[in-house]
Coordinates of C-alpha atoms in Angstrom, one line a residue:
Chain B
M22 CA -3.0 13.9 17.5
K23 CA -0.5 11.2 16.8
I24 CA -1.7 8.4 14.4
L25 CA 0.1 5.1 13.9
I26 CA -0.1 3.7 10.4
V27 CA 0.7 0.0 10.0
D28 CA 1.0 -1.3 6.5
D29 CA 3.7 -3.3 4.7
S30 CA 3.2 -1.3 1.5
S31 CA 5.3 1.9 1.6
T32 CA 3.1 3.2 -1.3
M33 CA -0.1 2.7 0.7
R34 CA 1.5 4.3 3.8
R35 CA 2.3 7.4 1.7
I36 CA -1.2 7.5 0.3
I37 CA -2.7 7.4 3.8
I38 CA -0.2 10.0 5.1
N39 CA -1.1 12.3 2.2
T40 CA -4.8 11.9 2.9
L41 CA -4.3 12.5 6.6
S42 CA -2.3 15.6 5.9
R43 CA -5.0 17.0 3.7
I44 CA -7.5 16.7 6.6
G45 CA -5.2 18.2 9.1
Y46 CA -3.5 15.2 10.7
T47 CA 0.3 15.5 10.3
D48 CA 1.7 13.8 13.3
V49 CA 2.1 10.3 12.0
V50 CA 4.3 7.3 13.0
E51 CA 4.7 4.2 10.8
G52 CA 5.1 0.5 11.1
D53 CA 5.5 -2.1 8.3
N54 CA 4.0 -5.0 10.1
G55 CA 2.2 -5.9 13.4
K56 CA 5.5 -6.3 15.2
S57 CA 6.9 -3.0 14.3
G58 CA 3.5 -1.5 14.9
L59 CA 3.6 -2.8 18.5
E60 CA 7.1 -1.3 18.9
R61 CA 5.9 2.1 17.8
L62 CA 2.9 1.9 20.0
G63 CA 5.2 1.0 23.0
Q64 CA 7.0 4.3 22.5
G65 CA 3.9 6.1 23.6
G66 CA 1.8 9.0 22.4
V67 CA -0.3 7.2 19.8
E68 CA -3.9 8.1 20.0
M69 CA -5.3 6.3 17.0
I70 CA -4.2 3.3 14.8
I71 CA -4.8 2.7 11.1
T72 CA -3.8 -0.8 10.2
D73 CA -3.7 -3.1 7.1
W74 CA -4.6 -6.8 7.5
N75 CA -2.3 -8.7 5.2
M76 CA 1.3 -8.3 6.4
P77 CA 4.3 -10.5 7.0
E78 CA 5.6 -11.5 10.4
M79 CA 2.5 -10.3 12.3
D80 CA -0.7 -9.6 10.4
G81 CA -3.2 -6.9 11.2
L82 CA -5.7 -9.2 12.9
E83 CA -3.1 -10.5 15.4
F84 CA -1.8 -7.0 15.9
V85 CA -5.3 -5.7 16.8
K86 CA -5.8 -8.6 19.2
T87 CA -2.5 -7.9 20.9
V88 CA -3.2 -4.2 21.1
R89 CA -6.7 -4.9 22.6
V90 CA -5.1 -6.9 25.4
Q91 CA -3.0 -3.9 26.4
N92 CA -5.3 -1.1 25.4
P93 CA -9.1 -1.7 25.1
V94 CA -10.0 1.9 24.2
I95 CA -7.6 3.2 21.5
P96 CA -9.5 3.7 18.2
I97 CA -8.5 1.3 15.5
L98 CA -9.4 1.6 11.8
M99 CA -8.6 -1.4 9.6
V100 CA -7.8 -0.5 5.9
T101 CA -7.5 -3.6 3.8
T102 CA -8.4 -5.4 0.5
N103 CA -10.3 -8.0 2.5
A104 CA -13.9 -7.3 1.5
A105 CA -15.6 -10.6 2.4
K106 CA -18.4 -10.3 5.1
E107 CA -16.7 -12.9 7.3
D108 CA -13.5 -10.9 7.2
I109 CA -15.2 -7.7 8.3
V110 CA -17.0 -9.5 11.1
E111 CA -13.7 -11.3 12.2
A112 CA -11.9 -7.9 12.4
L113 CA -14.8 -6.3 14.4
Q114 CA -14.7 -9.2 16.8
A115 CA -11.0 -8.8 17.2
G116 CA -11.5 -5.2 18.3
V117 CA -11.4 -3.1 15.2
N118 CA -13.7 0.0 15.6
N119 CA -14.2 0.6 11.9
Y120 CA -13.3 -0.8 8.6
V121 CA -12.4 0.5 5.1
V122 CA -12.0 -1.6 2.0
K123 CA -9.2 -0.6 -0.4
P124 CA -9.3 1.2 -2.8
F125 CA -10.9 4.0 -0.9
T126 CA -11.5 7.7 -1.5
P127 CA -10.0 10.4 0.8
E128 CA -13.6 11.3 1.8
T129 CA -14.2 7.8 3.1
L130 CA -11.0 7.8 5.2
K131 CA -11.9 11.2 6.5
E132 CA -15.5 10.1 7.4
K133 CA -14.2 7.0 9.2
I134 CA -11.6 8.9 11.2
E135 CA -14.0 11.6 12.2
S136 CA -16.6 9.0 13.3
L137 CA -14.0 7.3 15.4
L138 CA -12.8 10.5 17.0
G139 CA -16.2 12.0 17.4
Chain W
M18 CA 11.1 -0.3 -14.7
D19 CA 13.6 0.3 -17.5
Q20 CA 14.1 -1.9 -20.6
S21 CA 17.0 -3.8 -19.1
E22 CA 14.9 -4.8 -16.1
I23 CA 12.1 -5.8 -18.3
D24 CA 14.5 -7.9 -20.5
T25 CA 16.0 -9.5 -17.4
L26 CA 12.5 -10.4 -16.0
L27 CA 11.4 -11.8 -19.4
A28 CA 14.6 -13.8 -19.7
G29 CA 14.1 -15.2 -16.2
G30 CA 10.4 -15.9 -16.5
T31 CA 10.7 -18.0 -19.6
K32 CA 12.9 -20.8 -20.8
S33 CA 16.5 -19.7 -21.3
P34 CA 17.4 -18.7 -24.8
K35 CA 20.0 -20.8 -26.6
K36 CA 23.0 -21.2 -24.4
P37 CA 26.3 -20.0 -25.8
K38 CA 28.6 -22.8 -26.8
I39 CA 31.3 -22.3 -24.1
S40 CA 33.1 -25.3 -22.7
A41 CA 34.6 -23.7 -19.7
P42 CA 32.3 -22.8 -16.8
V43 CA 31.2 -19.2 -16.8
K44 CA 31.8 -17.4 -13.5
D45 CA 29.0 -14.9 -14.0
P46 CA 26.9 -15.9 -17.0
V47 CA 24.0 -13.5 -16.6
P48 CA 24.9 -10.0 -15.4
V49 CA 22.1 -9.0 -13.0
P50 CA 21.5 -5.2 -13.1
P51 CA 22.2 -3.8 -9.6
V52 CA 18.7 -2.5 -9.5
L53 CA 17.3 -6.1 -9.5
A54 CA 20.2 -7.6 -7.6
A55 CA 19.2 -5.4 -4.6
E56 CA 15.6 -6.7 -4.5
P57 CA 14.6 -9.3 -2.0
H58 CA 13.9 -12.8 -3.3
A59 CA 15.5 -11.9 -6.7
E60 CA 17.7 -14.9 -6.6
P61 CA 16.1 -18.3 -7.5
K62 CA 16.6 -21.1 -5.0
A63 CA 19.8 -23.2 -5.1
D64 CA 17.8 -26.3 -6.3
G65 CA 16.4 -24.3 -9.2
S66 CA 12.9 -24.5 -7.9
G67 CA 10.8 -21.6 -6.9
H68 CA 12.1 -19.6 -9.9
V69 CA 8.7 -18.3 -10.9
I70 CA 8.0 -17.4 -7.2
S71 CA 11.2 -15.4 -7.0
E72 CA 10.5 -13.7 -10.3
L73 CA 7.0 -12.7 -9.1
D74 CA 8.4 -11.5 -5.8
T75 CA 10.8 -9.3 -7.8
V76 CA 8.0 -7.9 -9.9
T77 CA 6.1 -6.9 -6.7
A78 CA 9.2 -5.3 -5.2
V79 CA 10.1 -3.4 -8.3
T80 CA 6.6 -2.1 -8.9
E81 CA 6.4 -0.9 -5.3
R82 CA 9.7 0.9 -5.7
E83 CA 8.7 2.4 -9.1
S84 CA 5.3 3.5 -7.6
N85 CA 7.2 5.3 -4.9
K86 CA 9.2 7.1 -7.6
V87 CA 5.9 8.2 -9.2
M88 CA 4.8 9.4 -5.8
D89 CA 8.0 11.4 -5.4
Q90 CA 7.3 13.1 -8.7
L91 CA 3.8 13.9 -7.7
D92 CA 5.0 15.3 -4.4
Q93 CA 7.4 17.5 -6.3
I94 CA 4.7 18.8 -8.6
G95 CA 2.6 19.6 -5.6
Q96 CA 5.5 21.5 -4.0
L97 CA 6.1 23.4 -7.2
V98 CA 2.4 24.4 -7.4
N99 CA 2.5 25.5 -3.7
R100 CA 5.6 27.6 -4.5
Q101 CA 3.9 29.1 -7.5
Q102 CA 0.8 30.0 -5.5
L103 CA 3.0 31.8 -2.9
L104 CA 4.8 33.8 -5.6
I105 CA 1.5 34.8 -7.1
T106 CA 0.2 35.9 -3.7
E107 CA 3.3 38.1 -3.4
I108 CA 2.7 39.5 -6.9
M109 CA -0.9 40.4 -6.0
A110 CA 0.3 42.5 -3.1
H111 CA 2.3 44.8 -5.4
E112 CA 0.7 48.1 -6.3
G113 CA 1.0 47.6 -10.0
A114 CA -1.0 44.3 -9.8
Q115 CA -4.1 46.0 -8.4
A116 CA -5.7 46.7 -11.8
P117 CA -8.9 44.7 -12.3
D118 CA -7.6 43.0 -15.5
I119 CA -4.5 41.8 -13.8
Q120 CA -6.3 40.7 -10.7
K121 CA -8.7 38.7 -12.9
V122 CA -5.8 36.9 -14.7
V123 CA -4.0 36.3 -11.4
H124 CA -7.2 34.7 -9.9
E125 CA -7.5 32.4 -12.9
V126 CA -3.8 31.3 -12.5
M127 CA -4.5 30.6 -8.8
S128 CA -7.6 28.7 -9.7
A129 CA -5.7 26.6 -12.3
G130 CA -3.0 25.9 -9.7
K131 CA -5.6 24.6 -7.3
E132 CA -6.9 22.3 -10.0
I133 CA -3.4 21.0 -10.6
Q134 CA -3.0 20.4 -6.9
D135 CA -6.3 18.5 -6.8
K136 CA -5.3 16.4 -9.8
V137 CA -2.0 15.6 -8.1
F138 CA -3.8 14.3 -5.0
E139 CA -6.2 12.3 -7.2
A140 CA -3.3 10.7 -9.0
M141 CA -1.7 9.8 -5.6
D142 CA -4.9 8.2 -4.4
L143 CA -5.1 6.2 -7.6
M144 CA -1.7 4.7 -6.8
Q145 CA -3.6 2.3 -4.4
F146 CA -3.8 0.0 -7.4
Q147 CA -0.2 -1.0 -6.8
D148 CA -0.9 -2.4 -3.3
I149 CA -4.1 -4.1 -4.6
T150 CA -2.2 -5.7 -7.5
R151 CA 0.6 -6.7 -5.2
Q152 CA -1.9 -8.5 -2.9
K153 CA -3.5 -10.3 -5.8
L154 CA -0.1 -11.5 -6.9
E155 CA 0.6 -12.6 -3.3
R156 CA -2.4 -14.8 -3.6
I157 CA -1.2 -16.3 -6.8
L158 CA 2.2 -16.8 -5.2
H159 CA 0.5 -18.5 -2.2
H160 CA -1.0 -21.1 -4.5
L161 CA 2.2 -21.6 -6.4
R162 CA 4.0 -22.1 -3.1
Q163 CA 1.5 -24.7 -2.1
I164 CA 2.0 -26.6 -5.3
H165 CA 5.7 -26.3 -5.0
D166 CA 5.8 -27.5 -1.4
Y167 CA 3.4 -30.4 -2.3
I168 CA 5.8 -31.5 -5.0
V169 CA 8.8 -31.2 -2.6
D170 CA 6.9 -33.4 -0.1
L171 CA 6.0 -35.9 -2.8
L172 CA 9.5 -36.2 -4.2
G173 CA 11.2 -35.8 -0.8
T174 CA 13.8 -33.5 -2.2
G175 CA 14.5 -29.8 -2.5
L176 CA 13.6 -26.9 -0.2
K177 CA 10.3 -25.7 0.9
S178 CA 9.3 -22.1 0.2
E179 CA 10.1 -19.7 3.0
S180 CA 7.5 -19.2 5.7
Q181 CA 7.8 -15.5 6.5
R182 CA 5.2 -14.3 4.0
P183 CA 2.4 -11.7 4.3
S184 CA -0.9 -13.2 5.2
I185 CA -3.2 -13.2 2.2
S186 CA -6.8 -12.3 1.8
H187 CA -9.2 -15.2 1.8
T188 CA -10.6 -14.2 -1.5
I189 CA -9.7 -11.7 -4.2
A190 CA -13.0 -12.0 -6.0
Q191 CA -14.4 -9.1 -4.1
T192 CA -11.4 -6.9 -4.3
G193 CA -12.1 -4.2 -6.8
T194 CA -10.2 -1.4 -8.3
T195 CA -12.8 1.4 -8.2
P196 CA -12.5 3.5 -5.0
D197 CA -15.2 2.9 -2.5
E198 CA -16.9 0.2 -4.5
N199 CA -17.1 -2.0 -1.3
K200 CA -17.9 0.8 1.1
A201 CA -21.7 0.3 1.2
H202 CA -21.2 -3.4 1.7
A203 CA -18.6 -3.0 4.5
D204 CA -20.7 -0.3 6.2
A205 CA -23.8 -2.6 6.2
V206 CA -21.8 -5.4 7.8
I207 CA -20.4 -3.0 10.4
E208 CA -23.9 -1.7 11.2
A209 CA -25.4 -5.2 11.4
F210 CA -22.5 -6.3 13.7
K211 CA -23.0 -3.3 16.0
S212 CA -26.8 -3.8 16.2
K213 CA -26.3 -7.4 17.0
K214 CA -23.8 -6.5 19.7
K215 CA -26.2 -4.0 21.2
G216 CA -29.2 -6.4 21.1

């Protein structure tokens, strides 16, 4: 399964990639903002998206909304520092399937991914 | 971050120390270490404003780069442990290593290796603090930019801060540093949203 990770922090992308590899997902493509995420998505093969919210050029919320116009079914997990209730609701309304607040444990990421794929 | 970078940052973030008494203009008065010169936003604006903003931008860029160096080291430790485990497995296959005492020691070494690997992964996960700190700094920068742009508007001079910035969280008050401290709260909101949608 190919997973697209969109986050402007290279450190955070590495942390997510490490966590994914530990739970058996090694086919990963990366984007550092919404725009590059859309480009990667356009190249095809992506079956799941993990995206940050706060990014330059195109933020995660705009990215999710754009993806949902083109693809209403691909599972999207938002991983962000935004912890306010209204933020979570706004993300869900935009089309996010599940939501993880940073910092997270590998167990939580695993649980969320499995719930999206299950 | 090495001492020269810290010194440069400290020098840039506070008032300049006593200027040398030189009458002729100096072509390159402050030698910028290449490591800082390569960072985005490292240079203050031409009008001298936004200096603190550019310094903070540099701090976030440098800490991200340094965090990646730590991640590289952790990766290497992980790879070395993997290699060690493979070598031990090979040793265990040898005839001479079948004695119970040797097998016991070898198992203990394997177990210690697994513990090291787990600790390496834990340390990698803890590096999330870098991104969280960066985003908190981004929020401070956002407010500084607003003040800066307000003053520019008021005085009708200077340059406004650049527009291509990461979006920032609405609040940092709820952003913690303990892994999963917001999980229950987020899950409850998701559950309530889904129930409402169904109903």
